[in-house]
mmCIF file of C-alpha atoms in Angstrom:
data_model
loop_
_atom_site.group_PDB
_atom_site.id
_atom_site.type_symbol
_atom_site.label_atom_id
_atom_site.label_comp_id
_atom_site.label_asym_id
_atom_site.label_seq_id
_atom_site.Cartn_x
_atom_site.Cartn_y
_atom_site.Cartn_z
ATOM 1 C CA MET A 1 -7.305 -14.024 8.995
ATOM 2 C CA GLY A 2 -5.226 -16.424 11.065
ATOM 3 C CA SER A 3 -3.063 -14.822 13.409
ATOM 4 C CA SER A 4 0.097 -16.773 12.540
ATOM 5 C CA TYR A 5 0.037 -16.012 8.842
ATOM 6 C CA LEU A 6 0.416 -11.997 9.321
ATOM 7 C CA TYR A 7 3.654 -11.991 7.514
ATOM 8 C CA LEU A 8 1.858 -13.099 4.489
ATOM 9 C CA LEU A 9 0.631 -9.529 4.377
ATOM 10 C CA PRO A 10 4.030 -7.712 3.336
ATOM 11 C CA LEU A 11 5.014 -10.695 1.816
ATOM 12 C CA THR A 12 2.083 -10.650 -0.934
ATOM 13 C CA VAL A 13 3.063 -7.156 -1.336
ATOM 14 C CA PHE A 14 6.854 -7.804 -1.852
ATOM 15 C CA VAL A 15 5.652 -10.519 -4.871
ATOM 16 C CA LEU A 16 2.513 -8.492 -5.964
ATOM 17 C CA PHE A 17 3.768 -5.371 -7.322
ATOM 18 C CA PRO A 18 7.107 -6.676 -9.326
ATOM 19 C CA ALA A 19 4.922 -9.645 -10.715
ATOM 20 C CA THR A 20 2.233 -6.659 -11.772
ATOM 21 C CA PHE A 21 4.863 -4.491 -13.587
ATOM 22 C CA ILE A 22 6.630 -7.165 -15.113
ATOM 23 C CA ILE A 23 3.892 -8.748 -16.513
ATOM 24 C CA THR A 24 1.901 -5.116 -17.780
ATOM 25 C CA TYR A 25 5.491 -4.241 -19.258
ATOM 26 C CA THR A 26 5.787 -7.302 -21.070
ATOM 27 C CA ILE A 27 2.088 -7.194 -22.781
ATOM 28 C CA SER A 28 2.230 -3.370 -23.523
ATOM 29 C CA VAL A 29 5.673 -3.962 -25.370
ATOM 30 C CA LEU A 30 4.548 -6.920 -27.583
ATOM 31 C CA LEU A 31 1.631 -4.952 -28.173
ATOM 32 C CA HIS A 32 3.378 -1.397 -28.917
ATOM 33 C CA HIS A 33 1.561 0.344 -26.454
ATOM 34 C CA THR A 34 4.665 1.577 -25.082
ATOM 35 C CA GLU A 35 8.731 1.728 -26.364
ATOM 36 C CA PRO A 36 10.541 -1.124 -24.455
ATOM 37 C CA GLU A 37 13.571 1.856 -23.089
ATOM 38 C CA PHE A 38 12.825 3.353 -20.134
ATOM 39 C CA PRO A 39 8.688 3.937 -20.014
ATOM 40 C CA TYR A 40 7.576 4.875 -16.689
ATOM 41 C CA ILE A 41 5.704 2.795 -14.657
ATOM 42 C CA SER A 42 2.123 4.114 -15.751
ATOM 43 C CA ASP A 43 2.984 4.152 -19.130
ATOM 44 C CA THR A 44 2.988 0.033 -18.939
ATOM 45 C CA GLY A 45 -0.534 -0.143 -17.630
ATOM 46 C CA THR A 46 -2.027 3.015 -19.655
ATOM 47 C CA LYS A 47 -4.081 0.887 -22.913
ATOM 48 C CA SER A 48 -6.234 -2.187 -22.651
ATOM 49 C CA PRO A 49 -5.746 -4.959 -21.814
ATOM 50 C CA GLU A 50 -3.140 -4.544 -19.526
ATOM 51 C CA SER A 51 -4.400 -1.440 -17.978
ATOM 52 C CA CYS A 52 -7.148 -4.442 -16.691
ATOM 53 C CA ILE A 53 -4.468 -5.824 -15.006
ATOM 54 C CA PHE A 54 -2.385 -2.855 -14.096
ATOM 55 C CA GLY A 55 -5.567 -1.550 -12.450
ATOM 56 C CA GLN A 56 -7.118 -4.536 -10.251
ATOM 57 C CA ALA A 57 -3.576 -5.454 -8.951
ATOM 58 C CA LEU A 58 -2.824 -1.965 -7.867
ATOM 59 C CA ASN A 59 -6.274 -1.831 -6.083
ATOM 60 C CA ILE A 60 -5.408 -5.494 -4.523
ATOM 61 C CA GLY A 61 -1.983 -4.072 -3.844
ATOM 62 C CA ALA A 62 -3.217 -0.776 -2.235
ATOM 63 C CA PHE A 63 -5.388 -2.616 0.152
ATOM 64 C CA ALA A 64 -2.459 -5.293 1.236
ATOM 65 C CA ILE A 65 -0.137 -2.356 1.750
ATOM 66 C CA LEU A 66 -2.368 -0.542 3.842
ATOM 67 C CA VAL A 67 -3.308 -3.367 6.487
ATOM 68 C CA THR A 68 0.065 -3.939 6.395
ATOM 69 C CA ILE A 69 0.712 -0.296 7.659
ATOM 70 C CA TYR A 70 -2.143 -0.970 10.356
ATOM 71 C CA VAL A 71 -0.426 -3.800 11.727
ATOM 72 C CA ARG A 72 2.822 -1.965 12.030
ATOM 73 C CA PHE A 73 0.708 0.832 13.925
ATOM 74 C CA ARG A 74 -0.538 -1.646 16.354
ATOM 75 C CA GLN A 75 2.494 -3.434 16.927
ATOM 76 C CA ILE A 76 4.330 -0.076 17.505
ATOM 77 C CA ALA A 77 1.896 0.986 20.053
ATOM 78 C CA GLU A 78 1.238 -2.294 22.335
ATOM 79 C CA LEU A 79 4.480 -2.324 22.598
ATOM 80 C CA TYR A 80 4.845 1.095 23.845
ATOM 81 C CA ARG A 81 1.310 1.232 25.364
ATOM 82 C CA ASN A 82 2.385 1.193 29.228
ATOM 83 C CA HIS A 83 5.751 3.234 28.678
ATOM 84 C CA SER A 84 5.014 7.305 29.759
ATOM 85 C CA SER A 85 8.732 7.880 28.501
ATOM 86 C CA SER A 86 8.045 6.782 24.470
ATOM 87 C CA SER A 87 5.920 9.965 23.774
ATOM 88 C CA ASN A 88 8.045 10.310 21.077
ATOM 89 C CA ILE A 89 7.744 7.467 19.206
ATOM 90 C CA VAL A 90 4.082 7.159 19.711
ATOM 91 C CA ARG A 91 3.306 10.250 17.923
ATOM 92 C CA LEU A 92 5.900 9.289 15.250
ATOM 93 C CA ASN A 93 3.862 6.091 14.970
ATOM 94 C CA ARG A 94 0.511 7.749 14.608
ATOM 95 C CA VAL A 95 2.164 10.150 11.570
ATOM 96 C CA GLY A 96 3.285 6.980 10.219
ATOM 97 C CA LEU A 97 -0.188 5.709 10.371
ATOM 98 C CA PHE A 98 -1.684 8.941 8.919
ATOM 99 C CA ILE A 99 1.085 9.166 5.596
ATOM 100 C CA GLY A 100 1.078 5.556 5.093
ATOM 101 C CA SER A 101 -2.619 5.244 4.676
ATOM 102 C CA LEU A 102 -2.711 8.320 1.881
ATOM 103 C CA ALA A 103 -0.225 6.794 0.016
ATOM 104 C CA ALA A 104 -1.850 3.668 -0.176
ATOM 105 C CA PHE A 105 -5.122 5.704 -1.203
ATOM 106 C CA GLY A 106 -2.539 7.332 -3.689
ATOM 107 C CA ILE A 107 -1.449 4.166 -5.218
ATOM 108 C CA SER A 108 -5.283 3.590 -5.667
ATOM 109 C CA ILE A 109 -5.910 6.963 -7.460
ATOM 110 C CA VAL A 110 -2.913 5.709 -9.888
ATOM 111 C CA ALA A 111 -4.651 2.186 -10.531
ATOM 112 C CA ASN A 112 -7.932 4.087 -11.361
ATOM 113 C CA PHE A 113 -7.181 6.817 -13.227
ATOM 114 C CA GLN A 114 -4.931 6.184 -15.879
ATOM 115 C CA GLU A 115 -2.722 8.962 -17.278
ATOM 116 C CA THR A 116 -3.474 9.294 -20.532
ATOM 117 C CA ASN A 117 -7.717 10.137 -18.970
ATOM 118 C CA VAL A 118 -7.340 12.377 -16.287
ATOM 119 C CA PHE A 119 -3.718 12.952 -16.098
ATOM 120 C CA PHE A 120 -3.696 15.620 -13.122
ATOM 121 C CA VAL A 121 -5.818 12.854 -11.099
ATOM 122 C CA HIS A 122 -3.518 10.147 -12.022
ATOM 123 C CA ILE A 123 -0.162 12.564 -10.915
ATOM 124 C CA SER A 124 -1.628 13.717 -7.847
ATOM 125 C CA GLY A 125 -2.039 10.037 -7.247
ATOM 126 C CA ALA A 126 1.770 9.416 -7.877
ATOM 127 C CA LEU A 127 2.800 11.933 -5.745
ATOM 128 C CA LEU A 128 0.693 10.967 -2.593
ATOM 129 C CA ALA A 129 2.320 7.490 -3.163
ATOM 130 C CA PHE A 130 5.882 8.126 -3.920
ATOM 131 C CA GLY A 131 6.123 11.427 -2.027
ATOM 132 C CA LEU A 132 4.230 10.586 1.255
ATOM 133 C CA GLY A 133 5.514 6.703 0.798
ATOM 134 C CA THR A 134 8.922 8.612 1.012
ATOM 135 C CA GLY A 135 8.071 9.867 4.062
ATOM 136 C CA TYR A 136 6.540 6.734 5.391
ATOM 137 C CA LEU A 137 10.414 5.414 5.411
ATOM 138 C CA TRP A 138 11.730 8.148 7.188
ATOM 139 C CA VAL A 139 9.126 7.670 9.746
ATOM 140 C CA GLN A 140 9.903 3.820 10.063
ATOM 141 C CA ALA A 141 13.497 4.426 9.993
ATOM 142 C CA MET A 142 13.308 6.361 13.250
ATOM 143 C CA CYS A 143 11.007 3.935 14.649
ATOM 144 C CA SER A 144 13.284 1.149 13.820
ATOM 145 C CA TYR A 145 15.609 3.108 15.891
ATOM 146 C CA GLN A 146 13.762 3.394 18.736
ATOM 147 C CA THR A 147 12.341 -0.289 19.209
ATOM 148 C CA HIS A 148 15.914 -1.571 18.885
ATOM 149 C CA PRO A 149 16.578 -4.013 20.509
ATOM 150 C CA LEU A 150 12.803 -5.553 21.316
ATOM 151 C CA VAL A 151 11.281 -5.505 17.941
ATOM 152 C CA ASN A 152 14.488 -5.145 15.455
ATOM 153 C CA SER A 153 18.252 -5.510 15.233
ATOM 154 C CA LEU A 154 20.430 -2.389 14.636
ATOM 155 C CA ALA A 155 21.253 -3.790 11.085
ATOM 156 C CA MET A 156 17.878 -3.898 10.313
ATOM 157 C CA ALA A 157 17.445 -0.179 11.400
ATOM 158 C CA HIS A 158 20.447 1.263 9.122
ATOM 159 C CA ILE A 159 19.144 -0.959 6.445
ATOM 160 C CA ARG A 160 15.683 1.103 6.696
ATOM 161 C CA LEU A 161 17.745 4.556 7.244
ATOM 162 C CA VAL A 162 19.749 3.478 4.037
ATOM 163 C CA LEU A 163 16.175 2.417 2.026
ATOM 164 C CA ALA A 164 14.780 6.228 3.145
ATOM 165 C CA VAL A 165 17.612 7.906 1.959
ATOM 166 C CA VAL A 166 17.579 6.232 -1.659
ATOM 167 C CA ALA A 167 13.577 6.834 -1.511
ATOM 168 C CA ALA A 168 14.250 10.566 -0.855
ATOM 169 C CA VAL A 169 16.914 11.227 -3.548
ATOM 170 C CA PHE A 170 15.126 8.999 -6.299
ATOM 171 C CA PHE A 171 12.182 10.828 -5.549
ATOM 172 C CA PHE A 172 13.285 14.466 -6.061
ATOM 173 C CA THR A 173 15.295 13.708 -8.700
ATOM 174 C CA GLY A 174 12.395 11.911 -10.836
ATOM 175 C CA CYS A 175 10.461 14.694 -10.104
ATOM 176 C CA ILE A 176 12.944 17.302 -10.995
ATOM 177 C CA CYS A 177 14.140 15.389 -13.942
ATOM 178 C CA ALA A 178 10.652 14.887 -15.100
ATOM 179 C CA SER A 179 9.639 18.594 -15.290
ATOM 180 C CA ILE A 180 12.251 19.452 -17.148
ATOM 181 C CA ALA A 181 12.126 16.651 -19.968
ATOM 182 C CA HIS A 182 8.204 17.590 -20.405
ATOM 183 C CA THR A 183 8.962 20.976 -20.863
ATOM 184 C CA GLN A 184 11.493 19.504 -23.501
ATOM 185 C CA PHE A 185 9.382 17.088 -25.187
ATOM 186 C CA ASN A 186 8.136 17.811 -28.970
ATOM 187 C CA GLY A 187 6.832 13.995 -29.327
ATOM 188 C CA SER A 188 3.144 13.475 -30.424
ATOM 189 C CA ASP A 189 2.606 10.894 -27.572
ATOM 190 C CA PRO A 190 4.481 11.026 -24.248
ATOM 191 C CA THR A 191 4.236 7.160 -23.479
ATOM 192 C CA ASN A 192 6.088 6.345 -26.153
ATOM 193 C CA TRP A 193 8.593 8.679 -25.840
ATOM 194 C CA TYR A 194 11.950 8.640 -28.412
ATOM 195 C CA PRO A 195 14.983 10.026 -28.185
ATOM 196 C CA LYS A 196 14.486 12.175 -31.140
ATOM 197 C CA ASP A 197 11.475 13.936 -29.104
ATOM 198 C CA GLY A 198 13.697 15.916 -26.854
ATOM 199 C CA GLY A 199 14.528 15.601 -23.459
ATOM 200 C CA TRP A 200 15.465 12.560 -23.497
ATOM 201 C CA GLY A 201 18.350 12.477 -20.917
ATOM 202 C CA PHE A 202 16.074 13.898 -18.243
ATOM 203 C CA HIS A 203 13.354 11.214 -19.433
ATOM 204 C CA VAL A 204 15.377 8.423 -18.709
ATOM 205 C CA ALA A 205 16.805 9.794 -15.431
ATOM 206 C CA SER A 206 13.362 10.122 -14.240
ATOM 207 C CA THR A 207 11.993 7.259 -15.042
ATOM 208 C CA VAL A 208 14.956 5.429 -13.844
ATOM 209 C CA SER A 209 14.231 7.200 -10.768
ATOM 210 C CA GLU A 210 10.691 6.175 -10.275
ATOM 211 C CA TRP A 211 11.559 2.345 -10.847
ATOM 212 C CA VAL A 212 13.973 2.803 -8.416
ATOM 213 C CA CYS A 213 11.538 4.246 -5.941
ATOM 214 C CA ALA A 214 8.718 1.357 -6.527
ATOM 215 C CA GLY A 215 11.988 -1.063 -5.854
ATOM 216 C CA THR A 216 13.162 0.871 -2.341
ATOM 217 C CA PHE A 217 9.478 0.576 -0.932
ATOM 218 C CA ASN A 218 9.109 -2.826 -2.150
ATOM 219 C CA ILE A 219 12.506 -4.168 0.007
ATOM 220 C CA PHE A 220 11.178 -2.154 2.720
ATOM 221 C CA MET A 221 7.819 -4.442 2.594
ATOM 222 C CA LEU A 222 10.315 -7.435 3.101
ATOM 223 C CA THR A 223 12.278 -6.104 5.926
ATOM 224 C CA LEU A 224 8.927 -6.635 7.566
ATOM 225 C CA VAL A 225 7.977 -10.265 7.465
ATOM 226 C CA ASP A 226 10.182 -11.604 9.972
ATOM 227 C CA GLU A 227 8.752 -9.410 12.514
ATOM 228 C CA PHE A 228 5.149 -10.044 11.496
ATOM 229 C CA LYS A 229 5.918 -13.721 12.277
ATOM 230 C CA ASN A 230 5.792 -12.636 15.968
ATOM 231 C CA ILE A 231 2.452 -10.739 15.839
ATOM 232 C CA THR A 232 -0.786 -12.244 16.865
ATOM 233 C CA MET A 233 -4.025 -10.297 16.414
ATOM 234 C CA ASP A 234 -7.555 -11.555 17.186
ATOM 235 C CA PRO A 235 -10.716 -11.561 15.666
ATOM 236 C CA PRO A 236 -12.862 -8.452 15.960
ATOM 237 C CA GLN A 237 -15.628 -9.626 18.736
ATOM 238 C CA VAL A 238 -19.244 -8.692 17.461
ATOM 239 C CA TYR A 239 -22.053 -8.084 20.172
ATOM 240 C CA VAL A 240 -25.602 -8.388 19.315
ATOM 241 C CA SER A 241 -28.265 -6.892 21.342
ATOM 242 C CA VAL A 242 -31.480 -9.363 21.248
ATOM 243 C CA GLU A 243 -34.063 -6.517 22.766
ATOM 244 C CA THR A 244 -33.031 -4.363 19.505
ATOM 245 C CA LEU A 245 -34.492 -7.202 17.213
ATOM 246 C CA ALA A 246 -38.209 -6.635 16.955
ATOM 247 C CA PRO A 247 -39.935 -9.967 17.493
ATOM 248 C CA THR A 248 -42.010 -9.934 14.222
ATOM 249 C CA GLN A 249 -38.513 -10.462 12.899
ATOM 250 C CA TYR A 250 -39.157 -13.846 13.468
ATOM 251 C CA SER A 251 -42.650 -14.091 12.408
ATOM 252 C CA GLY A 252 -43.674 -16.574 9.216
ATOM 253 C CA ILE A 253 -46.470 -14.851 6.786
ATOM 254 C CA GLY A 254 -50.146 -15.025 8.279
ATOM 255 C CA GLU A 255 -48.863 -16.390 11.568
ATOM 256 C CA PRO A 256 -49.167 -14.668 14.974
ATOM 257 C CA ASP A 257 -45.996 -12.643 16.296
ATOM 258 C CA GLN A 258 -44.277 -14.542 18.451
ATOM 259 C CA THR A 259 -43.381 -13.332 22.198
ATOM 260 C CA THR A 260 -40.203 -11.699 23.086
ATOM 261 C CA ASP A 261 -39.858 -14.873 25.384
ATOM 262 C CA ASP A 262 -40.397 -16.988 22.314
ATOM 263 C CA VAL A 263 -37.434 -15.297 20.571
ATOM 264 C CA GLN A 264 -35.162 -15.773 24.068
ATOM 265 C CA ALA A 265 -35.892 -19.537 23.687
ATOM 266 C CA ILE A 266 -34.780 -20.200 20.328
ATOM 267 C CA LEU A 267 -31.498 -18.124 20.568
ATOM 268 C CA SER A 268 -31.092 -20.062 23.614
ATOM 269 C CA SER A 269 -31.285 -23.342 21.892
ATOM 270 C CA GLN A 270 -28.159 -25.471 20.932
ATOM 271 C CA SER A 271 -29.551 -25.095 17.278
ATOM 272 C CA TYR A 272 -28.271 -21.375 17.640
ATOM 273 C CA ILE A 273 -25.932 -20.996 20.043
ATOM 274 C CA THR A 274 -22.383 -23.225 19.690
#
């Protein structure tokens, strides 16, 4: 990846997830796989063919989020590498990397384990994604106050704090309302939830909370775009020890083995080293 294009990571996440949800929602409604009124996000990606798009896109998105989280971790780590007074933000940064990585893993679980196939695993992934994702926003909000004014403005720190508060409120609201709604549900298919099925009010509150939570995470990714424009990363260095390669690896069939000197001569030629 070119060092001047790192800002495309959070920008890709910001575009990919809404586009995926809109596409899968449209397909699932048109095919009557789910009702258009207040479905869960996962309801729109449960049945084929939309489940194929949903799974593939979320896997790509989870990887993009993981790399974004790593770049953000390295950004803060490099800024405070030689500052002994910054032990607090260094610890926060490590916690952010850990819980952010688990949240990205949760998205991958949601993508690969549909709710109608393995409900418990799917819900576990959703709790990882939304729960630890909310925790990650709080960590980044606290880090943003400490990186002001080196990395971000004070206004940006306030924005991230608001996003963290919104995510926390709607995450807990969604969990509570979803639990109550499912205890009151008396229909046949929770992916097609009608008002007559019971628990409709709590169902609407939980689905709206889920969509708001997802939107909050998406907006946070957008706030990283400008900061990532100022980050450069060198490609990884690869070192090869020639002594560990057996000369027979360079031999042709039916030909005598080349000596170590022959190998060194080959590797030293302009044909192999540029």
